[in-house]
Coordinates of C-alpha atoms and ligand atoms in Angstrom, one line a residue:
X1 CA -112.5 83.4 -28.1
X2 CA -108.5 83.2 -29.0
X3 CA -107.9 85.3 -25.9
X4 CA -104.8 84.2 -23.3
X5 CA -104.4 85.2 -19.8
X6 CA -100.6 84.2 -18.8
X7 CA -99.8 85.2 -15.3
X8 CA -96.0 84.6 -15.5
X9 CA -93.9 84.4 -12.2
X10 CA -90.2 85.4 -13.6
X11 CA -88.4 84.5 -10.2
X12 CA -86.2 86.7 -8.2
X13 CA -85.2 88.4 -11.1
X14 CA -81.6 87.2 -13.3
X15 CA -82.1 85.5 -16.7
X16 CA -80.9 82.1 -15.8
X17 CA -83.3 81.8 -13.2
X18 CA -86.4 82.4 -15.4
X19 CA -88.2 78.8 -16.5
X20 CA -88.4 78.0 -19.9
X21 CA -91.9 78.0 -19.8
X22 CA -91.9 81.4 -18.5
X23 CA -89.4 82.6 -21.0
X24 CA -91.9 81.1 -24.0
X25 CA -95.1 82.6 -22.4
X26 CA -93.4 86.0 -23.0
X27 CA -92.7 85.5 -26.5
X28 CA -96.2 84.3 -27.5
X29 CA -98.0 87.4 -25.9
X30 CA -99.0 90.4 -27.5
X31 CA -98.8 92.4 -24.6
X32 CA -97.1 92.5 -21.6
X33 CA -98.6 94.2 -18.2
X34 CA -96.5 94.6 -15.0
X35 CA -94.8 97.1 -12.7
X36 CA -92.8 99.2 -14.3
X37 CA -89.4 97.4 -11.8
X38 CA -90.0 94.2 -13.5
X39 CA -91.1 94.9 -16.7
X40 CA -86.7 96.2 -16.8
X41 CA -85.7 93.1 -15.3
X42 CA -87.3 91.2 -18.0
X43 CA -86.7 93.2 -20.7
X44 CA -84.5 91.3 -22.8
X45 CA -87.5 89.2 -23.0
X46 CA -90.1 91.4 -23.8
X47 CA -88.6 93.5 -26.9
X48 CA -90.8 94.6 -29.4
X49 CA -93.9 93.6 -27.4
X50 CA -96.6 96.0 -26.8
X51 CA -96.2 97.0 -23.0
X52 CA -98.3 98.4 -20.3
X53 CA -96.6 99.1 -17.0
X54 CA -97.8 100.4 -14.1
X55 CA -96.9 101.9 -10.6
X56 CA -96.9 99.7 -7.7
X57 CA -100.3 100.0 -6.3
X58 CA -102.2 99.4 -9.6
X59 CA -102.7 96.0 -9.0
X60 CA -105.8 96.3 -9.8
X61 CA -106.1 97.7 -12.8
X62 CA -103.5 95.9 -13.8
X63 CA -105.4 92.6 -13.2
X64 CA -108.7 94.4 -15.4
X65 CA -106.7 95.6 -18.0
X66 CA -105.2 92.4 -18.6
X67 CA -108.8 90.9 -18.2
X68 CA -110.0 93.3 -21.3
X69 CA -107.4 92.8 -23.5
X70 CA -107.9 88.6 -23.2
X71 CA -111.5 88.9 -23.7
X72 CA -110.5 91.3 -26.9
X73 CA -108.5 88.3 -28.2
X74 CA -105.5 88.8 -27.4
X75 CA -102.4 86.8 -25.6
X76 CA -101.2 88.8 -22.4
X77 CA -98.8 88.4 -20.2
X78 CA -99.0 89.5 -16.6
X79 CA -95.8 89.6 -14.8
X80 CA -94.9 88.8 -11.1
X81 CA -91.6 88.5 -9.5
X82 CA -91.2 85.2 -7.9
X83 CA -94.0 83.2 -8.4
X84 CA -97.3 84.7 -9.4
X85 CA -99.1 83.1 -7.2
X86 CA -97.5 83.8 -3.9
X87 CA -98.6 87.8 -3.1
X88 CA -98.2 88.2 -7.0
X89 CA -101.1 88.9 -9.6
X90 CA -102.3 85.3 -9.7
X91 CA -105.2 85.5 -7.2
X92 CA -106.1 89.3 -8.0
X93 CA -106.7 88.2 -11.7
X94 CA -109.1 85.5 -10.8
X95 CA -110.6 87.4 -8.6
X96 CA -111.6 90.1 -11.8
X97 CA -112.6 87.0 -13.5
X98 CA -114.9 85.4 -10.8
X99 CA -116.6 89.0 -10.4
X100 CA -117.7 88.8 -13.6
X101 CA -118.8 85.2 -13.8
X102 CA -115.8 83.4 -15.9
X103 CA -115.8 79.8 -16.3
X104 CA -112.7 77.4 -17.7
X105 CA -114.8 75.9 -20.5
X106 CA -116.0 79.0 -22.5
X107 CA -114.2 82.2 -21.1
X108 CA -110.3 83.2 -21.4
X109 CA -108.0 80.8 -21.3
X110 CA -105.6 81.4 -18.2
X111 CA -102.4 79.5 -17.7
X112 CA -100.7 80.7 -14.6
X113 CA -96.9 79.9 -15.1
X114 CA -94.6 79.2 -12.1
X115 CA -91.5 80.8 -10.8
X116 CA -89.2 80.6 -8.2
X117 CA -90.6 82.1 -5.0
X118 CA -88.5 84.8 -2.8
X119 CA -88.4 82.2 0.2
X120 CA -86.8 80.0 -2.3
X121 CA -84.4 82.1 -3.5
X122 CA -83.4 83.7 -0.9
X123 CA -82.9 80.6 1.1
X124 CA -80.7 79.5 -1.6
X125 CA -78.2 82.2 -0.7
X126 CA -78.2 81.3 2.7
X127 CA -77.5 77.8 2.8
X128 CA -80.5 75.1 3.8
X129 CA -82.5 77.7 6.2
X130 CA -86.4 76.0 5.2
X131 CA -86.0 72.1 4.6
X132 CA -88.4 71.4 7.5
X133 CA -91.8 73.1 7.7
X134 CA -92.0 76.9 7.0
X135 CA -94.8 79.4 5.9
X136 CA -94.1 82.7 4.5
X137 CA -95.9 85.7 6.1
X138 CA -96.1 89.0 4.5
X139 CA -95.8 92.5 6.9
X140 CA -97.7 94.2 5.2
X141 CA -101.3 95.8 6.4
X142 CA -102.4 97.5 3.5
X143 CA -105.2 94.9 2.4
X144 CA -104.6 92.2 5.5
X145 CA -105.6 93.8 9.3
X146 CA -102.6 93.5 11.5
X147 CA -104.0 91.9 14.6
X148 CA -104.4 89.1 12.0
X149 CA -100.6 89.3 10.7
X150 CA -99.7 89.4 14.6
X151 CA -101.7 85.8 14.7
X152 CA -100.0 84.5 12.4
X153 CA -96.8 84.9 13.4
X154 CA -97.8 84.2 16.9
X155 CA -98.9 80.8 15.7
X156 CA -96.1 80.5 13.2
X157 CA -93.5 81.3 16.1
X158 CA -94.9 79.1 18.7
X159 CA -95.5 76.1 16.3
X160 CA -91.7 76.1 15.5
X161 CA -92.0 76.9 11.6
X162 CA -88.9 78.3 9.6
X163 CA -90.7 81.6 8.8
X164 CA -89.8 83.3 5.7
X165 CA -90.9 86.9 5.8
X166 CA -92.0 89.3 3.3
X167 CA -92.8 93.1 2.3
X168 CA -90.8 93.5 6.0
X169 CA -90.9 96.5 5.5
X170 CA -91.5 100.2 3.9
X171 CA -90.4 103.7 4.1
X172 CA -93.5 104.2 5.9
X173 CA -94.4 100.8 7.1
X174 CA -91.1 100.1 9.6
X175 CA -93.1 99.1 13.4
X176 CA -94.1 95.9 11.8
X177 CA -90.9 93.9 11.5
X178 CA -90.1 95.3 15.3
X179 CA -93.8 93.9 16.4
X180 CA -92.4 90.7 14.5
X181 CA -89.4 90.3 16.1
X182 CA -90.8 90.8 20.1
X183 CA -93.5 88.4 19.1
X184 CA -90.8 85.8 18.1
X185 CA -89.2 86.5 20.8
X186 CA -91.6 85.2 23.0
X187 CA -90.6 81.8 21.5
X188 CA -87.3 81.9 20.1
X189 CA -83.8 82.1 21.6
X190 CA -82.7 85.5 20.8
X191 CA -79.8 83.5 18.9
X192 CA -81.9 82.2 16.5
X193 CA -80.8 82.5 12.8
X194 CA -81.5 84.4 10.9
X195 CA -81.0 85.6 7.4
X196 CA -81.7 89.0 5.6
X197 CA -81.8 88.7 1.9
X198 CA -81.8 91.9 -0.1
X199 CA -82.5 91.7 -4.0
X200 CA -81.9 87.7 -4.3
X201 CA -80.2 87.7 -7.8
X202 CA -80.3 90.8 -8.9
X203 CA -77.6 93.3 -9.5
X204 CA -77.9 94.2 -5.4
X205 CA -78.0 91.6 -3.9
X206 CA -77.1 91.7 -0.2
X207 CA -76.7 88.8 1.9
X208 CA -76.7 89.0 5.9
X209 CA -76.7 86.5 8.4
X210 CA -77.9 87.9 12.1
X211 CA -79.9 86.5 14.7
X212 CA -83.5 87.5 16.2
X213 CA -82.0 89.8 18.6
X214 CA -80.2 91.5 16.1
X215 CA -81.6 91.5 13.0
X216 CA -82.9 94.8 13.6
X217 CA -79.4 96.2 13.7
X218 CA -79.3 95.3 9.7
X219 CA -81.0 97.1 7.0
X220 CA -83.9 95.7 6.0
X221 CA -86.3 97.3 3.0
X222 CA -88.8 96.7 0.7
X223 CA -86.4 94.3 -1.0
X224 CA -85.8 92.4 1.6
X225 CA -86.8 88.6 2.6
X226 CA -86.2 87.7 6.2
X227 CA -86.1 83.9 6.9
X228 CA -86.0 83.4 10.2
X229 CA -84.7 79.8 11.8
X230 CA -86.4 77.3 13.9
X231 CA -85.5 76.2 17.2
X232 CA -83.1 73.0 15.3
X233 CA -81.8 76.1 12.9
X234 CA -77.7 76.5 13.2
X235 CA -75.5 78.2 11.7
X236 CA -71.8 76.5 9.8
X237 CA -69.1 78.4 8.2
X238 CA -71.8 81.4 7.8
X239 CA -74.3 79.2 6.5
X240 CA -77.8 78.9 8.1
X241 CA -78.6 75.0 8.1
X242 CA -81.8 73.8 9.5
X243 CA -81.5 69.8 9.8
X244 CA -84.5 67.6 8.0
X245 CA -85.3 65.9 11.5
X246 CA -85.6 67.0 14.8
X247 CA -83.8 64.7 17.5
X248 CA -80.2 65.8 18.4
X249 CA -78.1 63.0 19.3
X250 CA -74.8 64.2 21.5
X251 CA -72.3 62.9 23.0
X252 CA -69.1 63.8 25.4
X253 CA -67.5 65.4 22.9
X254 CA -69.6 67.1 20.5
X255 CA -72.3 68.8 20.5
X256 CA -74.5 67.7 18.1
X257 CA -74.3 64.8 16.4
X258 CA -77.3 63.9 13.8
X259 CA -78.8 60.8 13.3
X260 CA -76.8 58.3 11.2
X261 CA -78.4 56.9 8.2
X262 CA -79.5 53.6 9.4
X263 CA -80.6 55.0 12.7
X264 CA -83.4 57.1 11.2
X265 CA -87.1 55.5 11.3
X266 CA -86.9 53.1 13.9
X267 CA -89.3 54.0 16.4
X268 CA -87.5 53.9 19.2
X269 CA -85.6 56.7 17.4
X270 CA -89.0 58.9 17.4
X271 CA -90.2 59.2 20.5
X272 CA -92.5 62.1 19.1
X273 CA -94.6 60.3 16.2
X274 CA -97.6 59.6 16.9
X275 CA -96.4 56.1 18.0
X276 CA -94.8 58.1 20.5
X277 CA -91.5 55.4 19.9
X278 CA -93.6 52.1 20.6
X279 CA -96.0 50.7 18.9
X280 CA -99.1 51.0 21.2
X281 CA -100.6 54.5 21.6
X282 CA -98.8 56.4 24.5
X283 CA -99.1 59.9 26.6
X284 CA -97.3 61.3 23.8
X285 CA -100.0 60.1 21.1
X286 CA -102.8 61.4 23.7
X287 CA -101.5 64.7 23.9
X288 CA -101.2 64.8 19.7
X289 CA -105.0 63.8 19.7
X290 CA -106.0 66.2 22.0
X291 CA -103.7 68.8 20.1
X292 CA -105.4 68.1 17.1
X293 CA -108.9 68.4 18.7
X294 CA -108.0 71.5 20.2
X295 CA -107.2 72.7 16.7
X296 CA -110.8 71.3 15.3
X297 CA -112.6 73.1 18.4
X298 CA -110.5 76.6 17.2
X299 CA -109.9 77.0 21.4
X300 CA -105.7 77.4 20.5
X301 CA -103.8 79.6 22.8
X302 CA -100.4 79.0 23.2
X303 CA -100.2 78.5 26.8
X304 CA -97.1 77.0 28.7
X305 CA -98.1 73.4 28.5
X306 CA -99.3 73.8 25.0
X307 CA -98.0 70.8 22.7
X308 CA -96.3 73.4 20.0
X309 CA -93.9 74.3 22.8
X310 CA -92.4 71.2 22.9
X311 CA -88.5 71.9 22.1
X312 CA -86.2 69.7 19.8
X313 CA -85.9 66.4 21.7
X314 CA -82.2 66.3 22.8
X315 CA -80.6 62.8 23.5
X316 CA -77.4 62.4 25.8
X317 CA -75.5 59.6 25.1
X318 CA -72.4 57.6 26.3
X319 CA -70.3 55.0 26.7
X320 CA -69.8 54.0 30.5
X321 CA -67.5 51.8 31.7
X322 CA -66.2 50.2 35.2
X323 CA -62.5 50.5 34.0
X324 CA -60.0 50.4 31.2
X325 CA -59.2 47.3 32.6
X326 CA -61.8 46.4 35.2
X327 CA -64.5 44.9 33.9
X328 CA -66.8 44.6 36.8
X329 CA -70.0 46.5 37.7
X330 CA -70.2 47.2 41.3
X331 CA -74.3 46.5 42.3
X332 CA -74.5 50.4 43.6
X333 CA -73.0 51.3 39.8
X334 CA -75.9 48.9 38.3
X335 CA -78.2 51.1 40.9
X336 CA -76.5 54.5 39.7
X337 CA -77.4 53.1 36.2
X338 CA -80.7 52.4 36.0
X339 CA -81.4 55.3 38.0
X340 CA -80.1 58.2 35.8
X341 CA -81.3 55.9 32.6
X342 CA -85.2 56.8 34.3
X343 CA -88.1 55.7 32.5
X344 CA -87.2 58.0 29.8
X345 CA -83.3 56.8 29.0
X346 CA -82.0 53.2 28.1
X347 CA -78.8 51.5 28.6
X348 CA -77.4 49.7 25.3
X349 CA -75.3 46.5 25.8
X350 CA -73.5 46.4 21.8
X351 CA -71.5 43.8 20.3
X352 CA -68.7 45.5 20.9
X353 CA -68.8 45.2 24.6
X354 CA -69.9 48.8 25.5
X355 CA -72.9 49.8 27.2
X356 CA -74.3 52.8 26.1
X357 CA -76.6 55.1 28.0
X358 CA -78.8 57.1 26.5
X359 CA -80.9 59.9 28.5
X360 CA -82.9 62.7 27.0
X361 CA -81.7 65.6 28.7
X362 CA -80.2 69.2 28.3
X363 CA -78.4 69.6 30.2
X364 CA -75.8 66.8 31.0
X365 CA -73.2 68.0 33.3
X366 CA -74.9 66.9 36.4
X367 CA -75.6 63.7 35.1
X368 CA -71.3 63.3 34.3
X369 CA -70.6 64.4 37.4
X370 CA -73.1 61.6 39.3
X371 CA -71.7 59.1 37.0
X372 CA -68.3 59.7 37.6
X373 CA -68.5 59.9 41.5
X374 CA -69.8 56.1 41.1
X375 CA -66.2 55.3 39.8
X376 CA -67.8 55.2 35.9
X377 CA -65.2 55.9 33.4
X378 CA -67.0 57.7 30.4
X379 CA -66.4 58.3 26.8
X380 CA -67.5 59.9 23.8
X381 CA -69.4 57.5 21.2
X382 CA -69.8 58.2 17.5
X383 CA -66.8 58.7 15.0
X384 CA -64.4 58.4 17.4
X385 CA -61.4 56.5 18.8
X386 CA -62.4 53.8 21.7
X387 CA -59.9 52.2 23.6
X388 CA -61.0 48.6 24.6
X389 CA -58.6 46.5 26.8
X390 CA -59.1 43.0 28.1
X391 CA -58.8 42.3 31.6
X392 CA -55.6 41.2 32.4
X393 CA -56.6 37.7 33.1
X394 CA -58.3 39.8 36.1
X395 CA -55.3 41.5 36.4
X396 CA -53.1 38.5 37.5
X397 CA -51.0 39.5 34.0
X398 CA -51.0 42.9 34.9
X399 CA -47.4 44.3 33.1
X400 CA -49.6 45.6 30.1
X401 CA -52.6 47.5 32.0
X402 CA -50.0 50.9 32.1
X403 CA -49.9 50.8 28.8
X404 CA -53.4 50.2 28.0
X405 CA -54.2 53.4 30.5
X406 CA -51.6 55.6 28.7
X407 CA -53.8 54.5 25.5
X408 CA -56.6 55.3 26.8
X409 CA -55.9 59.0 28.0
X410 CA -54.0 59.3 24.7
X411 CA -56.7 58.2 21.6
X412 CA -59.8 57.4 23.5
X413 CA -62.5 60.3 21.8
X414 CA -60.8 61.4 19.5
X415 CA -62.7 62.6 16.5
X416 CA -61.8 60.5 13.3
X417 CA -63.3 60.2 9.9
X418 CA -65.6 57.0 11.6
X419 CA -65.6 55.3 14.4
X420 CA -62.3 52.9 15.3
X421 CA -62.0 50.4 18.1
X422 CA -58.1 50.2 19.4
X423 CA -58.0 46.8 21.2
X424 CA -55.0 46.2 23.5
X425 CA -55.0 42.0 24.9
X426 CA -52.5 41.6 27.3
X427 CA -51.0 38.3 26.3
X428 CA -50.5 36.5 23.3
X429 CA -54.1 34.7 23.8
X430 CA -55.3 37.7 22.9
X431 CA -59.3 36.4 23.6
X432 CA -60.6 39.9 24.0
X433 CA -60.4 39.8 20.2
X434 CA -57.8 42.8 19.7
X435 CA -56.6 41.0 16.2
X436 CA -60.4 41.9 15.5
X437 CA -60.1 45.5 15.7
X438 CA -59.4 48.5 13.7
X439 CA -56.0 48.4 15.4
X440 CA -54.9 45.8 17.6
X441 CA -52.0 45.5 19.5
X442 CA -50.7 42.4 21.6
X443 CA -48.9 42.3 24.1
X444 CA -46.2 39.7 24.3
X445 CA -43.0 38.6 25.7
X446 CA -42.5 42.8 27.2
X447 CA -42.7 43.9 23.5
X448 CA -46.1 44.4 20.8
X449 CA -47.0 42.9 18.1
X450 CA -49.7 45.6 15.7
X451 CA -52.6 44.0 13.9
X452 CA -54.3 46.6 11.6
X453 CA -57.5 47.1 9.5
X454 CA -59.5 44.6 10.6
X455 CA -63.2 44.1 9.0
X456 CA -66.0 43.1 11.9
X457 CA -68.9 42.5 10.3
X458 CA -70.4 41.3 6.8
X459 CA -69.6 38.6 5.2
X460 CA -66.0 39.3 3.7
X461 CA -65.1 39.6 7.6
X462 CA -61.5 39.6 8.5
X463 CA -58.7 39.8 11.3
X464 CA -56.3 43.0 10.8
X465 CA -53.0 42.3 9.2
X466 CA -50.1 41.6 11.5
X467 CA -47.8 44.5 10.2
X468 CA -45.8 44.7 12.9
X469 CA -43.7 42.4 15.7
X470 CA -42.0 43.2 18.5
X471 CA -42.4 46.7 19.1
X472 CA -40.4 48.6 22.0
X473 CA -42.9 49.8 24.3
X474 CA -41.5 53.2 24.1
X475 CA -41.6 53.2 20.3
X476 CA -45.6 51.9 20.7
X477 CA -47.3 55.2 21.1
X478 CA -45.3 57.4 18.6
X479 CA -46.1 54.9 16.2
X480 CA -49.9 54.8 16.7
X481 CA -49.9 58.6 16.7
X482 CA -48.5 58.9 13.4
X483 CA -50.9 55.9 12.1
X484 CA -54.2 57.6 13.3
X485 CA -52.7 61.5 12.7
X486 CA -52.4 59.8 9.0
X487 CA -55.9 58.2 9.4
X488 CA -57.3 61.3 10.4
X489 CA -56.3 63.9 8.3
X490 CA -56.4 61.3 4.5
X491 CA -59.6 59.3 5.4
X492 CA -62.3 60.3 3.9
X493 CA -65.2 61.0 6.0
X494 CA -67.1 57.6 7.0
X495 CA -64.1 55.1 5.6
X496 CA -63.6 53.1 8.3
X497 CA -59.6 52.3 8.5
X498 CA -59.7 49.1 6.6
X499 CA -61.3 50.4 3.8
X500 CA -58.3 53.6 3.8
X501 CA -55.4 50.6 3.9
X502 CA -56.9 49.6 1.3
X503 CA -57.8 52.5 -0.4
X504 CA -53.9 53.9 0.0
X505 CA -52.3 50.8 0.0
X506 CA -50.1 51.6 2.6
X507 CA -50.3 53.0 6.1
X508 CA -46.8 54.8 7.2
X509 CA -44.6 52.0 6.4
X510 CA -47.3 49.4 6.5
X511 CA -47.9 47.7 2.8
X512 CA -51.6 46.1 2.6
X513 CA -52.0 42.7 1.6
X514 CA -55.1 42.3 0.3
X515 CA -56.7 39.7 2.9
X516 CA -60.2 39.9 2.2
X517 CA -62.2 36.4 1.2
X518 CA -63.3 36.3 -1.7
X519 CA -67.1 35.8 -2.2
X520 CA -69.0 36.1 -5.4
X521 CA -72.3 36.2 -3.9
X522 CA -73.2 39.7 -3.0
X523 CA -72.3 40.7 0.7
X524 CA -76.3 40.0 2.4
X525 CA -77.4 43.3 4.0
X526 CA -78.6 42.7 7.7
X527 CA -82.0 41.3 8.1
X528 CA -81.7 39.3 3.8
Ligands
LIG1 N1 -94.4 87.0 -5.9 C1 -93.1 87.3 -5.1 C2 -93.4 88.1 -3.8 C3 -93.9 89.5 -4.0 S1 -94.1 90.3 -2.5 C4 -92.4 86.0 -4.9 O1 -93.0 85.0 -5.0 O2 -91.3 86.1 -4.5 C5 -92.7 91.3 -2.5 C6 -91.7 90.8 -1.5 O3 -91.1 89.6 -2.0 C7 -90.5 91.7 -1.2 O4 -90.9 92.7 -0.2 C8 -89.5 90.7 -0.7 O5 -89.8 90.4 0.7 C9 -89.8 89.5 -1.5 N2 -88.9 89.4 -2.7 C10 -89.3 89.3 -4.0 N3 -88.2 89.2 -4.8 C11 -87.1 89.2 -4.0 C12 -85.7 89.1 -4.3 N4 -85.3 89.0 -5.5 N5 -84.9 89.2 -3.2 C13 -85.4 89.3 -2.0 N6 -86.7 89.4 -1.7 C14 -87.6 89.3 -2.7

């Protein structure tokens, strides 16, 4: 038998997003069977092949046609939009086959060809909407009961899926997507994104970006693929953007702030694995078992203590402080600590100095406010400016500490392309290391002397250039303003500043001298 079955998934419908493959499955059939809509779209493909097209709802005897003519010999082509195999002709032309007893090794061939999906295109045109976990549900109840559809997103909605959804709806069908939306509802913020894609690349195409509540508002057919957001989903420069993982780091002045790089994977970073953030089993790992087992005993309802309610993990953090210059914890500010740090937070103590609480909360105005009243002075961590001052040799040289205050309202969180420590040492001792900061100014003899670009860590370590001696005190702060404004608006994102001085070879007036050791090993990563 010569016979071909090729079930051919043309994606969403414009040439250049047709796979080869695809593109030479057409050209060796004989015939080509589909719905009369797609057999156009393709037809620049399809010329001078024998065609048989169909309305909508002869699916069927599509699939048996296409069945008859294979088994007569011949090479045919069955056509889907998308993919084939996602509410396409894929499944219905197996099931003809298995009816009547086909098997691989001496019946038709069949090749089922892939194309790109609707959830993919359509998310394409929206920005990153599905990245994490998402199912696509189709509305319609022509061959699937609806009290099973209304499962399904029930399930799909509480277990915090991206859901991508299709056939939304018809000139006749139009309660379903409403019965979609209050069921969402039930689990989503009404602000949830949400994206209506009508005729993904195809001459029209209609992109709109809503939310849950008012997606309704929008036009939404037959063409149409809703993808609707989970609870991490946001929206950026009308782009829907769901992040790959779930914990939301944020600080004083932003926010949300994503997980850096080399944060990601350490377990104390994901409290929800199933090592619950340590690596003996916890409560949290208890409750995923029993999750699980609920699953395997079918008893699922989403109730209000049900695991899959369990909202994106939010983390508070910040840097707190006794004083710009005061550098000593009162015992009631250790008790304040460790009291809003719980069993839940922790409190960092970093190289640089700062201690760093973290909380998982969401809600941390009340937590500022507590902290503040304890005399803390706070500040923003992340790519940001932080002041650091030394302590005035316990304030016995205390002619600088105005200056170091007026710094510190001035630069201390403000956002820059990556974090930058400021150092201000009152004398020319300097032992609080300000020579080993981003920027560091000395004070000395009523005047300043400016150290920039210093390198911290690895092992071409340096101390910032001296660029600068004697500077007025009133010319001080103008002069950092236009170095950071500068900073700010050339670096590129994640260049700390010595890497710009070097970069730009000069910083206002400021030439770089290249300072660096040179080593001709390679720099050893941390840990090598
Ligand atoms: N096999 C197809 C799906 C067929 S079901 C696929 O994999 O994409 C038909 C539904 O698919 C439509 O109601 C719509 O929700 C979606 N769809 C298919 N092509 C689309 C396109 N170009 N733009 C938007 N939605 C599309």
């Amino acid at each position: 038998m010569n016979g071909k079955l090729l079930i051919v998934g043309f994606g969403p419908g414009s040439a250049e997003h047709i796979t080869e493959r695809a593109k030479e499955a057409l050209k060796e059939s004989d015939c080509i069977i589909g719905y009369k809509t797609y057999v156009e779209l393709i037809a620049d493909f399809i010329e001078g092949k024998e065609v048989i097209s169909t309305g909508m709802s002869e699916e069927v005897s599509r699939a048996q046609a296409a069945v008859k003519l294979a088994e007569q010999g011949k090479i045919v082509a069955v056509i889907s939009s998308g993919d084939a195999g996602v509410y396409g002709m894929a499944g219905l032309v197996y099931e003809v086959l298995v009816e009547q007893g086909w098997k691989e090794a001496d019946g038709v061939k069949v090749e089922i060809v892939p194309g790109i999906s609707a959830i993919n295109s359509c998310a394409s045109l929206l920005g990153a909407p599905v990245m994490h976990d998402a199912c696509t549900i189709s509305l319609s109840d022509h061959l699937t009961p609806w009290d099973l559809i209304a499962k399904r997103i029930e399930a799909a909605g509480a277990a915090d899926f991206v859901i991508a959804l299709y056939n939304p709806k018809s000139g006749k069908r139009t309660r379903q997507i409403v019965e979609a939306q209050r069921i969402l509802l039930k689990h989503r913020s009404p602000d949830t994104p949400v994206g209506l894609v009508k005729s993904a690349y195809r001459e029209r195409e209609h992109v709109v970006i809503t939310n849950l509540q008012e997606m309704l508002d929008h036009e939404i057919g037959m063409l149409t693929t809703v993808i609707i957001g989970n609870s991490t989903t946001f929206l950026y420069d009308n782009k829907m953007i769901t992040p790959r993982g779930y914990q939301r780091k944020y600080t004083l002045t932003s926010e949300k702030q994503p997980l850096k790089p080399h944060e990601r994977l350490k377990p104390k970073n994901e409290p929800w694995a199933l090592h619950g953030g340590k690596a003996e089993p916890t409560a949290l790992y208890e409750l995923g078992m029993k999750a699980l087992q609920m699953l395997d005993k079918k008893e699922h309802q989403v109730s209000e203590d049900s695991p899959f309610k369990q909202k994106a993990e939010s983390i508070f953090e910040v840097a707190v402080s006794p004083g710009v210059a005061n550098k000593l914890f009162s015992a009631e500010q250790l008790l304040v600590l460790s009291k809003a740090a719980g069993e839940k937070g922790s409190i960092e103590y970093t190289p640089h100095h700062q201690v760093i609480l973290r909380v998982p909360t969401e809600n941390p105005d009340q937590l500022v406010t507590t902290l503040q009243e304890a005399g803390f002075l706070l500040a923003p961590i992340g790519d940001v400016a932080t002041v650091k001052a030394c302590d005035f040799c316990d304030g016995e040289k205390k002619d600088a500490i105005p200056y170091a205050e007026r710094l510190y309202e001035k630069f201390n969180g403000l956002d820059l392309p990556k974090e930058m420590r400021i150092g201000l040492n009152g004398c020319g001792m300097a032992c609080y290391g300000a020579v080993n900061d981003d920027i560091g100014i000395v004070f000395r003899r009523g005047k300043f002397d400016l150290f920039l670009g210093a390198k911290t860590v690895g092992r071409t370590a340096h101390a910032g250039q001296p660029v600068a001696e004697g500077v007025e005190p009133d010319a001080l702060i103008p002069l950092l303003e236009n170095i950071i404004a500068e900073y700010r608006e050339k670096g590129h994102p994640n260049e700390r500043l010595f890497k710009y001085f070097k970069r730009v070879k000069r910083i206002q007036n400021f030439e770089y001298r290249d300072i660096e050791p040179k080593i001709n090993l390679e720099p050893a990563p941390c840990g090598d």
